[in-house]
Amino acid sequence: MNLIKLFETQRVLDDRIIKEKGLEGQDLLPMKILALQVELGELANEWRGFKFWSENQKSNTFYPCLDCGGGGHDFIKNCVSCDGTGKGGNPLLEEYVDCLHFILSIGLTIGSTNPRVEFPITGGRSKEFTTVRFNECLRFANLLLDDDYYDLLFQYFMDLGYMLGFTWGQIEQAYYAKNQINHERQATGY
Ligand SMILES: O=c1ccn([C@H]2C[C@H](O)[C@@H](COP(=O)(O)OP(=O)(O)OP(=O)(O)O)O2)c(=O)[nH]1
């Protein structure tokens, strides 16, 4: 995962948001931390693995293509939007990269843009381990208000990406796709 390129891409978006919303000179760190915590909650909700009271603990990783309605075909030919797969997107991955946006943005705000992290390629992916990683991400996000726990937060968040079953390539691709949408939203007055 190319962290330098990710931070550079995030900086361009953050600078644009600050300029367009007239937020120059404001301390946005508490709001960014809250935004990250909200997105982590949304991510957990799409994961569903902590819902011990429910029969449905399967992650939401699919929603149908909006153009063909999930059928994969537009009359007789393959739908051009989904290439005939019927897949519109992956809610779990989309929430993960919203979190990644805020983690990168927080790093830029506090001047930490070179976190020392290892990208896990093996390890436990049980519901219990994954739940503890969520707990830790939420806890260390909060502690950032007082102390520099950024590298640790970044590491736990990378662990979570692996535990949720994503590849680093998938994460980068989804990040750049959402970054583009975020730019388009600013351009159209979101
Ligand atoms: O300084 C910022 C502020 C926001 N974002 C990005 C992060 C995330 O990708 C998106 C905000 O989340 P989302 O797309 O879910 O927007 P929302 O306003 O929370 O969505 P909704 O309208 O569905 O509530 O904006 C940044 O990258 N930098």
mmCIF file with all atom_site columns, C-alpha atoms in Angstrom, residues 3-179:
data_model
loop_
_atom_site.group_PDB
_atom_site.id
_atom_site.type_symbol
_atom_site.label_atom_id
_atom_site.label_alt_id
_atom_site.label_comp_id
_atom_site.label_asym_id
_atom_site.label_entity_id
_atom_site.label_seq_id
_atom_site.pdbx_PDB_ins_code
_atom_site.Cartn_x
_atom_site.Cartn_y
_atom_site.Cartn_z
_atom_site.occupancy
_atom_site.B_iso_or_equiv
_atom_site.pdbx_formal_charge
_atom_site.auth_seq_id
_atom_site.auth_comp_id
_atom_site.auth_asym_id
_atom_site.auth_atom_id
_atom_site.pdbx_PDB_model_num
ATOM 1   C CA . LEU A 1 3   ? 0.920   5.539   1.950   1.00 0.00 ? 3   LEU A CA 1
ATOM 2   C CA . ILE A 1 4   ? 2.764   8.559   0.507   1.00 0.00 ? 4   ILE A CA 1
ATOM 3   C CA . LYS A 1 5   ? 0.380   8.706   -2.448  1.00 0.00 ? 5   LYS A CA 1
ATOM 4   C CA . LEU A 1 6   ? -2.650  8.193   -0.191  1.00 0.00 ? 6   LEU A CA 1
ATOM 5   C CA . PHE A 1 7   ? -1.636  11.083  2.100   1.00 0.00 ? 7   PHE A CA 1
ATOM 6   C CA . GLU A 1 8   ? -0.958  13.332  -0.903  1.00 0.00 ? 8   GLU A CA 1
ATOM 7   C CA . THR A 1 9   ? -4.343  12.537  -2.411  1.00 0.00 ? 9   THR A CA 1
ATOM 8   C CA . GLN A 1 10  ? -6.056  13.165  0.935   1.00 0.00 ? 10  GLN A CA 1
ATOM 9   C CA . ARG A 1 11  ? -4.263  16.504  1.344   1.00 0.00 ? 11  ARG A CA 1
ATOM 10  C CA . VAL A 1 12  ? -5.655  17.775  -1.956  1.00 0.00 ? 12  VAL A CA 1
ATOM 11  C CA . LEU A 1 13  ? -9.221  16.865  -0.914  1.00 0.00 ? 13  LEU A CA 1
ATOM 12  C CA . ASP A 1 14  ? -8.875  18.304  2.613   1.00 0.00 ? 14  ASP A CA 1
ATOM 13  C CA . ASP A 1 15  ? -7.409  21.568  1.304   1.00 0.00 ? 15  ASP A CA 1
ATOM 14  C CA . ARG A 1 16  ? -10.272 21.865  -1.147  1.00 0.00 ? 16  ARG A CA 1
ATOM 15  C CA . ILE A 1 17  ? -12.906 21.251  1.543   1.00 0.00 ? 17  ILE A CA 1
ATOM 16  C CA . ILE A 1 18  ? -11.292 23.823  3.860   1.00 0.00 ? 18  ILE A CA 1
ATOM 17  C CA . LYS A 1 19  ? -11.174 26.405  1.065   1.00 0.00 ? 19  LYS A CA 1
ATOM 18  C CA . GLU A 1 20  ? -14.663 25.783  -0.266  1.00 0.00 ? 20  GLU A CA 1
ATOM 19  C CA . LYS A 1 21  ? -16.255 25.747  3.181   1.00 0.00 ? 21  LYS A CA 1
ATOM 20  C CA . GLY A 1 22  ? -14.206 28.726  4.456   1.00 0.00 ? 22  GLY A CA 1
ATOM 21  C CA . LEU A 1 23  ? -12.637 26.808  7.374   1.00 0.00 ? 23  LEU A CA 1
ATOM 22  C CA . GLU A 1 24  ? -9.104  28.229  7.227   1.00 0.00 ? 24  GLU A CA 1
ATOM 23  C CA . GLY A 1 25  ? -7.442  28.438  10.661  1.00 0.00 ? 25  GLY A CA 1
ATOM 24  C CA . GLN A 1 26  ? -10.089 26.345  12.465  1.00 0.00 ? 26  GLN A CA 1
ATOM 25  C CA . ASP A 1 27  ? -9.192  23.391  14.701  1.00 0.00 ? 27  ASP A CA 1
ATOM 26  C CA . LEU A 1 28  ? -11.049 20.542  13.000  1.00 0.00 ? 28  LEU A CA 1
ATOM 27  C CA . LEU A 1 29  ? -9.382  17.706  14.962  1.00 0.00 ? 29  LEU A CA 1
ATOM 28  C CA . PRO A 1 30  ? -12.250 17.019  17.430  1.00 0.00 ? 30  PRO A CA 1
ATOM 29  C CA . MET A 1 31  ? -14.766 16.907  14.567  1.00 0.00 ? 31  MET A CA 1
ATOM 30  C CA . LYS A 1 32  ? -12.547 14.645  12.470  1.00 0.00 ? 32  LYS A CA 1
ATOM 31  C CA . ILE A 1 33  ? -12.136 12.253  15.418  1.00 0.00 ? 33  ILE A CA 1
ATOM 32  C CA . LEU A 1 34  ? -15.898 12.154  15.937  1.00 0.00 ? 34  LEU A CA 1
ATOM 33  C CA . ALA A 1 35  ? -16.405 11.668  12.176  1.00 0.00 ? 35  ALA A CA 1
ATOM 34  C CA . LEU A 1 36  ? -13.990 8.717   12.277  1.00 0.00 ? 36  LEU A CA 1
ATOM 35  C CA . GLN A 1 37  ? -15.805 7.190   15.240  1.00 0.00 ? 37  GLN A CA 1
ATOM 36  C CA . VAL A 1 38  ? -19.162 7.560   13.481  1.00 0.00 ? 38  VAL A CA 1
ATOM 37  C CA . GLU A 1 39  ? -17.750 5.919   10.346  1.00 0.00 ? 39  GLU A CA 1
ATOM 38  C CA . LEU A 1 40  ? -16.246 3.085   12.451  1.00 0.00 ? 40  LEU A CA 1
ATOM 39  C CA . GLY A 1 41  ? -19.734 2.534   13.881  1.00 0.00 ? 41  GLY A CA 1
ATOM 40  C CA . GLU A 1 42  ? -21.177 2.434   10.366  1.00 0.00 ? 42  GLU A CA 1
ATOM 41  C CA . LEU A 1 43  ? -18.443 -0.001  9.335   1.00 0.00 ? 43  LEU A CA 1
ATOM 42  C CA . ALA A 1 44  ? -19.255 -2.269  12.301  1.00 0.00 ? 44  ALA A CA 1
ATOM 43  C CA . ASN A 1 45  ? -22.917 -2.140  11.336  1.00 0.00 ? 45  ASN A CA 1
ATOM 44  C CA . GLU A 1 46  ? -22.133 -3.378  7.800   1.00 0.00 ? 46  GLU A CA 1
ATOM 45  C CA . TRP A 1 47  ? -19.814 -6.058  9.238   1.00 0.00 ? 47  TRP A CA 1
ATOM 46  C CA . ARG A 1 48  ? -22.579 -7.360  11.585  1.00 0.00 ? 48  ARG A CA 1
ATOM 47  C CA . GLY A 1 49  ? -20.245 -9.875  13.276  1.00 0.00 ? 49  GLY A CA 1
ATOM 48  C CA . PHE A 1 50  ? -20.833 -8.407  16.747  1.00 0.00 ? 50  PHE A CA 1
ATOM 49  C CA . LYS A 1 51  ? -24.629 -8.883  16.564  1.00 0.00 ? 51  LYS A CA 1
ATOM 50  C CA . PHE A 1 52  ? -24.662 -11.970 18.804  1.00 0.00 ? 52  PHE A CA 1
ATOM 51  C CA . TRP A 1 53  ? -28.432 -11.596 19.276  1.00 0.00 ? 53  TRP A CA 1
ATOM 52  C CA . SER A 1 54  ? -29.193 -11.931 15.573  1.00 0.00 ? 54  SER A CA 1
ATOM 53  C CA . GLU A 1 55  ? -29.458 -14.877 13.149  1.00 0.00 ? 55  GLU A CA 1
ATOM 54  C CA . ASN A 1 56  ? -27.942 -12.618 10.497  1.00 0.00 ? 56  ASN A CA 1
ATOM 55  C CA . GLN A 1 57  ? -24.276 -11.975 11.295  1.00 0.00 ? 57  GLN A CA 1
ATOM 56  C CA . LYS A 1 58  ? -23.160 -11.969 7.671   1.00 0.00 ? 58  LYS A CA 1
ATOM 57  C CA . SER A 1 59  ? -21.450 -8.831  6.341   1.00 0.00 ? 59  SER A CA 1
ATOM 58  C CA . ASN A 1 60  ? -23.184 -6.622  3.809   1.00 0.00 ? 60  ASN A CA 1
ATOM 59  C CA . THR A 1 61  ? -20.834 -6.804  0.848   1.00 0.00 ? 61  THR A CA 1
ATOM 60  C CA . PHE A 1 62  ? -23.257 -6.405  -2.019  1.00 0.00 ? 62  PHE A CA 1
ATOM 61  C CA . TYR A 1 63  ? -25.812 -4.006  -3.327  1.00 0.00 ? 63  TYR A CA 1
ATOM 62  C CA . PRO A 1 64  ? -27.290 -4.293  -6.808  1.00 0.00 ? 64  PRO A CA 1
ATOM 63  C CA . CYS A 1 65  ? -26.286 -2.146  -9.755  1.00 0.00 ? 65  CYS A CA 1
ATOM 64  C CA . LEU A 1 66  ? -28.514 0.923   -9.865  1.00 0.00 ? 66  LEU A CA 1
ATOM 65  C CA . ASP A 1 67  ? -28.603 0.952   -13.671 1.00 0.00 ? 67  ASP A CA 1
ATOM 66  C CA . CYS A 1 68  ? -29.736 -2.609  -14.405 1.00 0.00 ? 68  CYS A CA 1
ATOM 67  C CA . GLY A 1 69  ? -31.353 -3.296  -11.021 1.00 0.00 ? 69  GLY A CA 1
ATOM 68  C CA . GLY A 1 70  ? -28.949 -6.186  -10.366 1.00 0.00 ? 70  GLY A CA 1
ATOM 69  C CA . GLY A 1 71  ? -29.978 -8.287  -13.356 1.00 0.00 ? 71  GLY A CA 1
ATOM 70  C CA . GLY A 1 72  ? -26.684 -7.678  -15.138 1.00 0.00 ? 72  GLY A CA 1
ATOM 71  C CA . HIS A 1 73  ? -28.424 -7.021  -18.440 1.00 0.00 ? 73  HIS A CA 1
ATOM 72  C CA . ASP A 1 74  ? -29.910 -4.020  -20.078 1.00 0.00 ? 74  ASP A CA 1
ATOM 73  C CA . PHE A 1 75  ? -32.444 -5.640  -22.410 1.00 0.00 ? 75  PHE A CA 1
ATOM 74  C CA . ILE A 1 76  ? -30.274 -8.163  -24.265 1.00 0.00 ? 76  ILE A CA 1
ATOM 75  C CA . LYS A 1 77  ? -26.744 -6.770  -23.798 1.00 0.00 ? 77  LYS A CA 1
ATOM 76  C CA . ASN A 1 78  ? -24.495 -6.672  -20.741 1.00 0.00 ? 78  ASN A CA 1
ATOM 77  C CA . CYS A 1 79  ? -25.121 -3.636  -18.545 1.00 0.00 ? 79  CYS A CA 1
ATOM 78  C CA . VAL A 1 80  ? -22.262 -1.172  -19.149 1.00 0.00 ? 80  VAL A CA 1
ATOM 79  C CA . SER A 1 81  ? -22.276 0.105   -15.540 1.00 0.00 ? 81  SER A CA 1
ATOM 80  C CA . CYS A 1 82  ? -21.625 -3.280  -13.896 1.00 0.00 ? 82  CYS A CA 1
ATOM 81  C CA . ASP A 1 83  ? -20.258 -5.191  -16.890 1.00 0.00 ? 83  ASP A CA 1
ATOM 82  C CA . GLY A 1 84  ? -23.032 -7.736  -16.519 1.00 0.00 ? 84  GLY A CA 1
ATOM 83  C CA . THR A 1 85  ? -22.161 -8.682  -12.934 1.00 0.00 ? 85  THR A CA 1
ATOM 84  C CA . GLY A 1 86  ? -25.267 -7.039  -11.441 1.00 0.00 ? 86  GLY A CA 1
ATOM 85  C CA . LYS A 1 87  ? -23.088 -5.666  -8.634  1.00 0.00 ? 87  LYS A CA 1
ATOM 86  C CA . GLY A 1 88  ? -23.427 -2.003  -7.726  1.00 0.00 ? 88  GLY A CA 1
ATOM 87  C CA . GLY A 1 89  ? -21.021 -1.853  -4.812  1.00 0.00 ? 89  GLY A CA 1
ATOM 88  C CA . ASN A 1 90  ? -19.732 -3.209  -1.527  1.00 0.00 ? 90  ASN A CA 1
ATOM 89  C CA . PRO A 1 91  ? -21.158 -1.373  1.526   1.00 0.00 ? 91  PRO A CA 1
ATOM 90  C CA . LEU A 1 92  ? -18.550 -2.866  3.887   1.00 0.00 ? 92  LEU A CA 1
ATOM 91  C CA . LEU A 1 93  ? -15.623 -1.732  1.729   1.00 0.00 ? 93  LEU A CA 1
ATOM 92  C CA . GLU A 1 94  ? -17.213 1.668   1.135   1.00 0.00 ? 94  GLU A CA 1
ATOM 93  C CA . GLU A 1 95  ? -17.498 2.292   4.875   1.00 0.00 ? 95  GLU A CA 1
ATOM 94  C CA . TYR A 1 96  ? -13.912 1.099   5.377   1.00 0.00 ? 96  TYR A CA 1
ATOM 95  C CA . VAL A 1 97  ? -12.549 3.642   2.910   1.00 0.00 ? 97  VAL A CA 1
ATOM 96  C CA . ASP A 1 98  ? -14.641 6.433   4.476   1.00 0.00 ? 98  ASP A CA 1
ATOM 97  C CA . CYS A 1 99  ? -12.804 5.585   7.727   1.00 0.00 ? 99  CYS A CA 1
ATOM 98  C CA . LEU A 1 100 ? -9.499  5.577   5.844   1.00 0.00 ? 100 LEU A CA 1
ATOM 99  C CA . HIS A 1 101 ? -10.247 9.078   4.531   1.00 0.00 ? 101 HIS A CA 1
ATOM 100 C CA . PHE A 1 102 ? -10.707 10.371  8.077   1.00 0.00 ? 102 PHE A CA 1
ATOM 101 C CA . ILE A 1 103 ? -7.647  8.526   9.424   1.00 0.00 ? 103 ILE A CA 1
ATOM 102 C CA . LEU A 1 104 ? -5.457  10.056  6.700   1.00 0.00 ? 104 LEU A CA 1
ATOM 103 C CA . SER A 1 105 ? -7.071  13.440  7.259   1.00 0.00 ? 105 SER A CA 1
ATOM 104 C CA . ILE A 1 106 ? -6.367  13.241  11.015  1.00 0.00 ? 106 ILE A CA 1
ATOM 105 C CA . GLY A 1 107 ? -2.725  12.365  10.272  1.00 0.00 ? 107 GLY A CA 1
ATOM 106 C CA . LEU A 1 108 ? -2.422  15.469  8.100   1.00 0.00 ? 108 LEU A CA 1
ATOM 107 C CA . THR A 1 109 ? -4.026  17.584  10.836  1.00 0.00 ? 109 THR A CA 1
ATOM 108 C CA . ILE A 1 110 ? -1.631  16.415  13.551  1.00 0.00 ? 110 ILE A CA 1
ATOM 109 C CA . GLY A 1 111 ? 1.432   16.269  11.266  1.00 0.00 ? 111 GLY A CA 1
ATOM 110 C CA . SER A 1 112 ? 1.796   12.456  11.286  1.00 0.00 ? 112 SER A CA 1
ATOM 111 C CA . THR A 1 113 ? 2.104   11.336  7.698   1.00 0.00 ? 113 THR A CA 1
ATOM 112 C CA . ASN A 1 114 ? 4.609   8.549   8.009   1.00 0.00 ? 114 ASN A CA 1
ATOM 113 C CA . PRO A 1 115 ? 3.073   5.967   10.354  1.00 0.00 ? 115 PRO A CA 1
ATOM 114 C CA . ARG A 1 116 ? 5.216   2.910   10.963  1.00 0.00 ? 116 ARG A CA 1
ATOM 115 C CA . VAL A 1 117 ? 2.842   0.066   10.204  1.00 0.00 ? 117 VAL A CA 1
ATOM 116 C CA . GLU A 1 118 ? 2.937   -3.518  9.065   1.00 0.00 ? 118 GLU A CA 1
ATOM 117 C CA . PHE A 1 119 ? 0.382   -4.669  6.561   1.00 0.00 ? 119 PHE A CA 1
ATOM 118 C CA . PRO A 1 120 ? -0.837  -7.987  7.939   1.00 0.00 ? 120 PRO A CA 1
ATOM 119 C CA . ILE A 1 121 ? -1.039  -10.922 5.562   1.00 0.00 ? 121 ILE A CA 1
ATOM 120 C CA . THR A 1 122 ? -1.891  -13.608 8.110   1.00 0.00 ? 122 THR A CA 1
ATOM 121 C CA . GLY A 1 123 ? -3.599  -13.808 11.489  1.00 0.00 ? 123 GLY A CA 1
ATOM 122 C CA . GLY A 1 124 ? -6.876  -14.537 13.207  1.00 0.00 ? 124 GLY A CA 1
ATOM 123 C CA . ARG A 1 125 ? -10.076 -13.274 11.646  1.00 0.00 ? 125 ARG A CA 1
ATOM 124 C CA . SER A 1 126 ? -12.533 -14.534 14.241  1.00 0.00 ? 126 SER A CA 1
ATOM 125 C CA . LYS A 1 127 ? -15.496 -12.443 15.362  1.00 0.00 ? 127 LYS A CA 1
ATOM 126 C CA . GLU A 1 128 ? -13.885 -12.068 18.765  1.00 0.00 ? 128 GLU A CA 1
ATOM 127 C CA . PHE A 1 129 ? -10.542 -10.758 17.401  1.00 0.00 ? 129 PHE A CA 1
ATOM 128 C CA . THR A 1 130 ? -12.289 -8.465  14.949  1.00 0.00 ? 130 THR A CA 1
ATOM 129 C CA . THR A 1 131 ? -14.522 -7.044  17.690  1.00 0.00 ? 131 THR A CA 1
ATOM 130 C CA . VAL A 1 132 ? -11.474 -6.252  19.824  1.00 0.00 ? 132 VAL A CA 1
ATOM 131 C CA . ARG A 1 133 ? -9.847  -4.441  16.866  1.00 0.00 ? 133 ARG A CA 1
ATOM 132 C CA . PHE A 1 134 ? -13.000 -2.308  16.517  1.00 0.00 ? 134 PHE A CA 1
ATOM 133 C CA . ASN A 1 135 ? -12.879 -1.595  20.271  1.00 0.00 ? 135 ASN A CA 1
ATOM 134 C CA . GLU A 1 136 ? -9.235  -0.553  19.971  1.00 0.00 ? 136 GLU A CA 1
ATOM 135 C CA . CYS A 1 137 ? -9.729  1.665   16.930  1.00 0.00 ? 137 CYS A CA 1
ATOM 136 C CA . LEU A 1 138 ? -12.525 3.531   18.729  1.00 0.00 ? 138 LEU A CA 1
ATOM 137 C CA . ARG A 1 139 ? -10.492 3.821   21.929  1.00 0.00 ? 139 ARG A CA 1
ATOM 138 C CA . PHE A 1 140 ? -7.290  5.062   20.267  1.00 0.00 ? 140 PHE A CA 1
ATOM 139 C CA . ALA A 1 141 ? -9.228  7.494   18.084  1.00 0.00 ? 141 ALA A CA 1
ATOM 140 C CA . ASN A 1 142 ? -10.459 9.126   21.292  1.00 0.00 ? 142 ASN A CA 1
ATOM 141 C CA . LEU A 1 143 ? -7.023  9.145   22.914  1.00 0.00 ? 143 LEU A CA 1
ATOM 142 C CA . LEU A 1 144 ? -5.658  11.145  19.956  1.00 0.00 ? 144 LEU A CA 1
ATOM 143 C CA . LEU A 1 145 ? -7.208  14.229  21.553  1.00 0.00 ? 145 LEU A CA 1
ATOM 144 C CA . ASP A 1 146 ? -4.587  14.023  24.333  1.00 0.00 ? 146 ASP A CA 1
ATOM 145 C CA . ASP A 1 147 ? -1.683  11.968  23.073  1.00 0.00 ? 147 ASP A CA 1
ATOM 146 C CA . ASP A 1 148 ? 0.059   10.694  19.971  1.00 0.00 ? 148 ASP A CA 1
ATOM 147 C CA . TYR A 1 149 ? -1.429  7.269   19.453  1.00 0.00 ? 149 TYR A CA 1
ATOM 148 C CA . TYR A 1 150 ? -1.613  7.767   15.697  1.00 0.00 ? 150 TYR A CA 1
ATOM 149 C CA . ASP A 1 151 ? 0.732   4.929   14.633  1.00 0.00 ? 151 ASP A CA 1
ATOM 150 C CA . LEU A 1 152 ? -1.093  2.498   16.884  1.00 0.00 ? 152 LEU A CA 1
ATOM 151 C CA . LEU A 1 153 ? -4.487  3.577   15.563  1.00 0.00 ? 153 LEU A CA 1
ATOM 152 C CA . PHE A 1 154 ? -3.222  3.213   11.993  1.00 0.00 ? 154 PHE A CA 1
ATOM 153 C CA . GLN A 1 155 ? -1.870  -0.272  12.734  1.00 0.00 ? 155 GLN A CA 1
ATOM 154 C CA . TYR A 1 156 ? -5.136  -1.431  14.315  1.00 0.00 ? 156 TYR A CA 1
ATOM 155 C CA . PHE A 1 157 ? -7.092  -0.038  11.391  1.00 0.00 ? 157 PHE A CA 1
ATOM 156 C CA . MET A 1 158 ? -4.849  -1.901  8.910   1.00 0.00 ? 158 MET A CA 1
ATOM 157 C CA . ASP A 1 159 ? -5.380  -5.085  10.984  1.00 0.00 ? 159 ASP A CA 1
ATOM 158 C CA . LEU A 1 160 ? -9.102  -4.496  10.691  1.00 0.00 ? 160 LEU A CA 1
ATOM 159 C CA . GLY A 1 161 ? -8.877  -4.213  6.893   1.00 0.00 ? 161 GLY A CA 1
ATOM 160 C CA . TYR A 1 162 ? -7.207  -7.612  6.780   1.00 0.00 ? 162 TYR A CA 1
ATOM 161 C CA . MET A 1 163 ? -9.693  -9.109  9.253   1.00 0.00 ? 163 MET A CA 1
ATOM 162 C CA . LEU A 1 164 ? -12.631 -7.888  7.180   1.00 0.00 ? 164 LEU A CA 1
ATOM 163 C CA . GLY A 1 165 ? -11.175 -9.789  4.233   1.00 0.00 ? 165 GLY A CA 1
ATOM 164 C CA . PHE A 1 166 ? -9.948  -6.981  1.980   1.00 0.00 ? 166 PHE A CA 1
ATOM 165 C CA . THR A 1 167 ? -6.759  -6.969  -0.064  1.00 0.00 ? 167 THR A CA 1
ATOM 166 C CA . TRP A 1 168 ? -4.589  -3.802  0.004   1.00 0.00 ? 168 TRP A CA 1
ATOM 167 C CA . GLY A 1 169 ? -5.200  -3.413  -3.743  1.00 0.00 ? 169 GLY A CA 1
ATOM 168 C CA . GLN A 1 170 ? -8.981  -3.506  -3.216  1.00 0.00 ? 170 GLN A CA 1
ATOM 169 C CA . ILE A 1 171 ? -8.715  -0.912  -0.453  1.00 0.00 ? 171 ILE A CA 1
ATOM 170 C CA . GLU A 1 172 ? -6.592  1.477   -2.536  1.00 0.00 ? 172 GLU A CA 1
ATOM 171 C CA . GLN A 1 173 ? -8.889  1.155   -5.542  1.00 0.00 ? 173 GLN A CA 1
ATOM 172 C CA . ALA A 1 174 ? -12.002 1.812   -3.439  1.00 0.00 ? 174 ALA A CA 1
ATOM 173 C CA . TYR A 1 175 ? -10.274 4.734   -1.684  1.00 0.00 ? 175 TYR A CA 1
ATOM 174 C CA . TYR A 1 176 ? -9.446  6.497   -4.961  1.00 0.00 ? 176 TYR A CA 1
ATOM 175 C CA . ALA A 1 177 ? -12.966 5.882   -6.291  1.00 0.00 ? 177 ALA A CA 1
ATOM 176 C CA . LYS A 1 178 ? -14.542 7.465   -3.173  1.00 0.00 ? 178 LYS A CA 1
ATOM 177 C CA . ASN A 1 179 ? -11.998 10.304  -3.196  1.00 0.00 ? 179 ASN A CA 1
#
